[in-house]
Amino acid sequence: MPQFQRFDPSLCDFPRPAVPLLPTFRWSDLRLAAEPATRRVLDQRTGARRFARGRYALHAAYRAAGVGPRGTLLAPAYHCRTMLDPALALSAPVLLYPVSRTLAPAIEDIRALVARSTPAVRVLLVPHYFGWEQSPALMAQLDVVCRENDIVLIEDCSHAWQIAAKRVATGAAQRVLVASPYKFFASEEGGILWSSPARAGAQGTSAGLRDELKGLRSMWTGRRAGAGALPRLTGRPPAAQIARGADLTETSDAPSGMYARGTEGRDACAVACWVMRRTAVGGVVERRRANYRRWLAAVAALSGARALYPVMPADCAPYMFPLYLERPDPDFFLLKKMGLPIFRWDEMAVSECAVAADYRLRLLHLPCHQTLSEQQMQWMISVLGEVLR
Ligand SMILES: Cc1ncc(COP(=O)(O)O)c(C=O)c1O
């Protein structure tokens, strides 16, 4: 049974993030007509099938590939729970492969794990973390391993909408792809699975009125959250007064609370699809890249942290800014207490991968999305400077 380590912040009394972690809806990001590239990529004739989230797209992909009591999922040791949840929902065993410090899959370990796994590995999951494309040479080698062993390679583009779009648009999507458009667009939800049209299966049930209203409401509240006043900076809070929470080790073979079995087969709500189709993608990519560069410049001057990816390739549309902390305690607690928006994969299945164990508490994911204002960027950079200089 998998063992998980989970950081429980309930005693820490952290405030809500002062800046939205994901893009919020703005009319100014939309075009009058649907963006042709997105329309094509979402077309069912490309083998696209829509879900409420990427995790349900993964569920359908795992199931189609034979992941279950007699088929193993081989996933990266650095992961979030929702990448494993769909396999646990299928009662499947999960194996974890190690990753390098740049989060590249360790191919020799993958070969060894495939050779000794019982039941046999049916899916190899490879994420393009934070929007950075894994090397094509490595992907080609992984293709060979998968072909020789009857394994489906799923490219996890949950952080990399533009990589999925590129693959689909150029017809180069020979692998199965999964994406989470709600991380790229200001849509309440969305998960897409691309496989060969023959394997994609029928589109699931439509979202009901309740989910549509929820989508609309979140568009509205998201907009207000994006316009909220920023807390005044009054220096670092005293570290000794912040409760540290609890780091727990638990065993479970059930999906986490972030996975709803009842949502597995349903489409993303129509309002989310409408936002995806109408968003002017070029502007989104430019603003994400500009914000990423702002983070890079700000972090270069800090002693307490460094960028995981200091170089941004020309075609990269970053999802978030991964920042490695030298002193996660107290710095993570100080940053959270000051309201900095932070994702951190601090709930993770235990593995032998030293990088995953290290990054679990040290690697922060900071927003660089298109709807951050200049003031919000400046405020976040000031908070970081206050704590990490
Ligand atoms: C790399 C990766 N893959 C898959 C998922 C699951 O995606 P979703 O949140 O759309 O269910 C996540 C979620 O954060 C993720 O980070």
Short mmCIF file of C-alpha atoms in Angstrom, two decimals, residues 92-343:
data_model
loop_
_atom_site.label_atom_id
_atom_site.label_comp_id
_atom_site.label_asym_id
_atom_site.label_seq_id
_atom_site.Cartn_x
_atom_site.Cartn_y
_atom_site.Cartn_z
CA ALA A 92 -3.89 -0.08 -9.56
CA PRO A 93 -0.39 -0.42 -8.15
CA VAL A 94 1.82 2.65 -8.55
CA LEU A 95 5.59 2.64 -9.02
CA LEU A 96 7.67 5.80 -8.85
CA TYR A 97 10.71 6.53 -10.99
CA PRO A 98 13.42 8.95 -9.89
CA VAL A 99 14.00 12.33 -11.51
CA SER A 100 17.10 14.50 -11.88
CA ARG A 101 17.51 17.91 -10.26
CA THR A 102 16.02 19.46 -13.43
CA LEU A 103 13.12 16.99 -13.18
CA ALA A 104 14.15 14.84 -16.14
CA PRO A 105 13.10 11.17 -15.91
CA ALA A 106 15.94 8.76 -15.03
CA ILE A 107 15.75 6.41 -17.99
CA GLU A 108 17.97 3.63 -16.62
CA ASP A 109 15.83 3.42 -13.49
CA ILE A 110 12.72 3.38 -15.67
CA ARG A 111 14.12 0.43 -17.65
CA ALA A 112 14.89 -1.43 -14.42
CA LEU A 113 11.46 -0.73 -12.92
CA VAL A 114 9.69 -1.84 -16.10
CA ALA A 115 11.71 -5.06 -16.16
CA ARG A 116 10.87 -6.07 -12.62
CA SER A 117 7.32 -4.79 -12.19
CA THR A 118 4.54 -7.24 -11.47
CA PRO A 119 1.90 -6.61 -12.60
CA ALA A 120 3.41 -5.19 -15.76
CA VAL A 121 3.67 -1.44 -16.26
CA ARG A 122 0.87 -0.24 -18.58
CA VAL A 123 1.42 3.54 -18.45
CA LEU A 124 4.53 5.69 -18.16
CA LEU A 125 3.57 9.24 -17.11
CA VAL A 126 6.02 11.99 -18.10
CA PRO A 127 5.23 15.61 -17.14
CA HIS A 128 6.60 18.70 -18.82
CA TYR A 129 6.99 20.42 -15.47
CA PHE A 130 6.22 24.15 -15.26
CA GLY A 131 5.91 24.36 -19.07
CA TRP A 132 9.51 23.18 -19.75
CA GLU A 133 9.60 20.58 -22.49
CA GLN A 134 11.45 17.36 -21.68
CA SER A 135 14.29 16.81 -24.14
CA PRO A 136 13.08 15.33 -27.45
CA ALA A 137 16.02 12.89 -27.40
CA LEU A 138 14.99 11.56 -24.01
CA MET A 139 11.33 11.33 -25.08
CA ALA A 140 12.41 9.33 -28.12
CA GLN A 141 14.33 6.91 -25.88
CA LEU A 142 11.30 6.57 -23.62
CA ASP A 143 9.17 5.87 -26.70
CA VAL A 144 11.42 2.92 -27.47
CA VAL A 145 11.17 1.53 -23.91
CA CYS A 146 7.38 1.87 -24.10
CA ARG A 147 7.06 0.33 -27.54
CA GLU A 148 9.18 -2.67 -26.55
CA ASN A 149 7.11 -3.29 -23.45
CA ASP A 150 3.60 -2.49 -24.67
CA ILE A 151 3.36 0.58 -22.44
CA VAL A 152 1.41 3.75 -23.21
CA LEU A 153 3.51 6.89 -22.76
CA ILE A 154 1.34 9.74 -21.51
CA GLU A 155 2.78 13.21 -21.92
CA ASP A 156 1.47 15.13 -18.96
CA CYS A 157 0.96 18.66 -20.29
CA SER A 158 -0.95 19.79 -17.20
CA HIS A 159 1.61 22.61 -16.84
CA ALA A 160 2.24 22.91 -20.55
CA TRP A 161 -0.83 23.83 -22.55
CA GLN A 162 1.30 25.21 -25.36
CA ILE A 163 3.28 21.97 -25.73
CA ALA A 164 0.03 19.99 -26.06
CA ALA A 165 -1.32 22.57 -28.52
CA LYS A 166 1.87 22.38 -30.57
CA ARG A 167 1.81 18.57 -30.70
CA VAL A 168 -1.85 18.46 -31.70
CA ALA A 169 -1.62 21.31 -34.24
CA THR A 170 1.35 19.80 -36.04
CA GLY A 171 -0.17 16.33 -36.01
CA ALA A 172 2.83 15.14 -33.99
CA ALA A 173 0.72 13.80 -31.14
CA GLN A 174 1.60 10.15 -31.51
CA ARG A 175 1.64 9.82 -27.77
CA VAL A 176 -1.35 10.24 -25.50
CA LEU A 177 -1.52 13.80 -24.10
CA VAL A 178 -3.29 15.21 -21.10
CA ALA A 179 -3.67 18.92 -20.24
CA SER A 180 -5.27 21.15 -17.60
CA PRO A 181 -6.44 24.24 -19.51
CA TYR A 182 -7.70 25.92 -16.33
CA LYS A 183 -4.07 26.50 -15.35
CA PHE A 184 -3.40 28.43 -18.55
CA PHE A 185 -6.74 30.09 -19.30
CA ALA A 186 -8.91 31.96 -16.80
CA SER A 187 -11.49 29.17 -16.90
CA GLU A 188 -13.03 27.66 -13.81
CA GLU A 189 -12.15 24.13 -14.87
CA GLY A 190 -11.03 21.95 -17.75
CA GLY A 191 -9.05 18.81 -18.51
CA ILE A 192 -8.32 17.46 -21.99
CA LEU A 193 -7.23 14.05 -23.17
CA TRP A 194 -5.89 13.61 -26.68
CA SER A 195 -5.46 10.11 -28.00
CA SER A 196 -6.11 8.60 -31.40
CA PRO A 197 -9.71 9.47 -32.33
CA ALA A 198 -10.49 5.74 -32.33
CA ARG A 199 -9.31 5.37 -28.71
CA ALA A 200 -10.62 8.68 -27.36
CA GLY A 201 -14.09 7.37 -26.50
CA ALA A 202 -17.27 9.38 -26.55
CA GLN A 203 -17.51 12.79 -24.93
CA GLY A 204 -18.82 12.44 -21.35
CA THR A 205 -21.98 13.88 -19.90
CA SER A 206 -22.53 17.64 -19.99
CA ALA A 207 -22.06 19.69 -16.86
CA GLY A 208 -25.39 20.41 -15.20
CA LEU A 209 -26.87 23.77 -14.35
CA ARG A 210 -25.25 23.72 -10.90
CA ASP A 211 -21.74 23.36 -12.34
CA GLU A 212 -22.44 26.02 -14.98
CA LEU A 213 -23.58 28.45 -12.30
CA LYS A 214 -20.54 27.58 -10.22
CA GLY A 215 -18.34 28.35 -13.24
CA LEU A 216 -20.04 31.71 -13.74
CA ARG A 217 -19.81 32.59 -10.06
CA SER A 218 -16.14 31.73 -9.93
CA MET A 219 -15.49 33.96 -12.95
CA TRP A 220 -17.06 36.81 -11.04
CA THR A 221 -15.47 36.15 -7.62
CA GLY A 222 -12.13 35.45 -9.31
CA ARG A 223 -12.28 38.89 -10.87
CA ARG A 224 -12.88 40.49 -7.54
CA ALA A 225 -10.10 38.47 -5.89
CA GLY A 226 -7.78 39.75 -8.60
CA ALA A 227 -8.65 43.34 -7.75
CA GLY A 228 -8.28 43.12 -3.95
CA ALA A 229 -6.09 45.44 -1.88
CA LEU A 230 -2.62 44.10 -1.09
CA PRO A 231 -1.52 43.84 2.55
CA ARG A 232 0.82 46.60 3.68
CA LEU A 233 4.39 45.38 4.11
CA THR A 234 5.52 45.78 7.70
CA GLY A 235 8.66 43.63 7.69
CA ARG A 236 9.18 39.96 8.50
CA PRO A 237 6.87 38.49 11.13
CA PRO A 238 8.72 36.96 14.12
CA ALA A 239 9.51 33.40 12.98
CA ALA A 240 9.38 31.95 16.48
CA GLN A 241 5.70 32.89 16.81
CA ILE A 242 4.55 30.94 13.73
CA ALA A 243 3.27 27.42 14.42
CA ARG A 244 5.05 24.92 12.18
CA GLY A 245 2.13 22.58 11.38
CA ALA A 246 2.66 18.83 11.21
CA ASP A 247 4.48 16.57 8.78
CA LEU A 248 2.56 13.29 8.71
CA THR A 249 3.25 9.86 7.23
CA GLU A 250 0.12 7.95 6.20
CA THR A 251 -0.70 4.81 4.28
CA SER A 252 -3.62 4.71 1.89
CA ASP A 253 -4.67 3.01 -1.30
CA ALA A 254 -7.67 5.30 -1.81
CA PRO A 255 -7.75 8.50 -3.88
CA SER A 256 -7.38 11.73 -1.91
CA GLY A 257 -10.17 14.19 -1.12
CA MET A 258 -9.15 16.14 -4.24
CA TYR A 259 -10.57 13.37 -6.44
CA ALA A 260 -14.35 13.02 -6.92
CA ARG A 261 -15.45 9.74 -8.48
CA GLY A 262 -18.77 11.32 -9.45
CA THR A 263 -16.98 13.83 -11.71
CA GLU A 264 -14.94 11.28 -13.67
CA GLY A 265 -17.16 11.11 -16.73
CA ARG A 266 -18.32 14.67 -17.09
CA ASP A 267 -17.40 17.42 -19.53
CA ALA A 268 -15.96 20.77 -18.47
CA CYS A 269 -18.69 23.36 -18.02
CA ALA A 270 -19.67 25.31 -21.14
CA VAL A 271 -18.62 28.63 -19.69
CA ALA A 272 -15.07 27.28 -19.14
CA CYS A 273 -14.90 26.02 -22.75
CA TRP A 274 -16.17 29.39 -23.95
CA VAL A 275 -13.35 31.19 -22.09
CA MET A 276 -10.74 28.75 -23.48
CA ARG A 277 -11.88 29.29 -27.07
CA ARG A 278 -12.11 33.09 -26.85
CA THR A 279 -8.81 33.79 -25.07
CA ALA A 280 -6.15 35.55 -27.14
CA VAL A 281 -3.31 33.09 -26.58
CA GLY A 282 -0.43 35.24 -27.88
CA GLY A 283 -0.97 37.87 -25.18
CA VAL A 284 -1.21 35.19 -22.47
CA VAL A 285 2.15 33.70 -23.47
CA GLU A 286 3.86 37.09 -23.67
CA ARG A 287 2.67 38.20 -20.26
CA ARG A 288 3.63 34.88 -18.65
CA ARG A 289 7.11 35.16 -20.13
CA ALA A 290 7.46 38.78 -19.01
CA ASN A 291 6.44 37.87 -15.45
CA TYR A 292 8.80 34.90 -15.43
CA ARG A 293 11.66 37.23 -16.43
CA ARG A 294 10.67 39.59 -13.62
CA TRP A 295 10.99 36.73 -11.14
CA LEU A 296 14.36 35.72 -12.56
CA ALA A 297 15.76 39.24 -12.22
CA ALA A 298 14.40 39.60 -8.67
CA VAL A 299 15.70 36.24 -7.48
CA ALA A 300 19.21 36.77 -8.89
CA ALA A 301 19.84 39.22 -6.06
CA LEU A 302 18.65 36.91 -3.24
CA SER A 303 20.80 34.65 -1.09
CA GLY A 304 18.01 32.48 0.34
CA ALA A 305 16.66 30.96 -2.88
CA ARG A 306 17.39 30.25 -6.54
CA ALA A 307 15.42 29.64 -9.70
CA LEU A 308 15.08 25.98 -10.65
CA TYR A 309 15.03 26.98 -14.33
CA PRO A 310 17.22 30.08 -14.81
CA VAL A 311 16.97 29.91 -18.60
CA MET A 312 13.64 30.14 -20.42
CA PRO A 313 13.61 28.62 -23.94
CA ALA A 314 12.22 30.87 -26.70
CA ASP A 315 9.06 28.78 -27.19
CA CYS A 316 8.28 28.19 -23.52
CA ALA A 317 4.99 29.38 -22.00
CA PRO A 318 5.73 29.07 -18.27
CA TYR A 319 3.02 27.80 -15.95
CA MET A 320 4.63 28.94 -12.69
CA PHE A 321 8.01 30.06 -11.39
CA PRO A 322 9.70 27.20 -9.50
CA LEU A 323 11.88 28.57 -6.69
CA TYR A 324 14.24 26.46 -4.60
CA LEU A 325 14.53 27.56 -0.96
CA GLU A 326 17.82 27.20 0.91
CA ARG A 327 16.10 27.35 4.33
CA PRO A 328 12.52 26.09 4.03
CA ASP A 329 12.19 26.54 7.77
CA PRO A 330 11.62 29.35 8.61
CA ASP A 331 11.38 30.94 5.14
CA PHE A 332 8.37 28.99 3.83
CA PHE A 333 6.46 29.86 7.00
CA LEU A 334 7.39 33.53 6.83
CA LEU A 335 6.38 33.82 3.17
CA LYS A 336 3.05 32.08 3.80
CA LYS A 337 2.38 34.22 6.86
CA MET A 338 2.92 37.35 4.76
CA GLY A 339 0.28 36.15 2.27
CA LEU A 340 2.56 35.19 -0.63
CA PRO A 341 0.65 32.88 -3.03
CA ILE A 342 2.52 29.56 -3.02
CA PHE A 343 1.84 26.08 -4.32
#
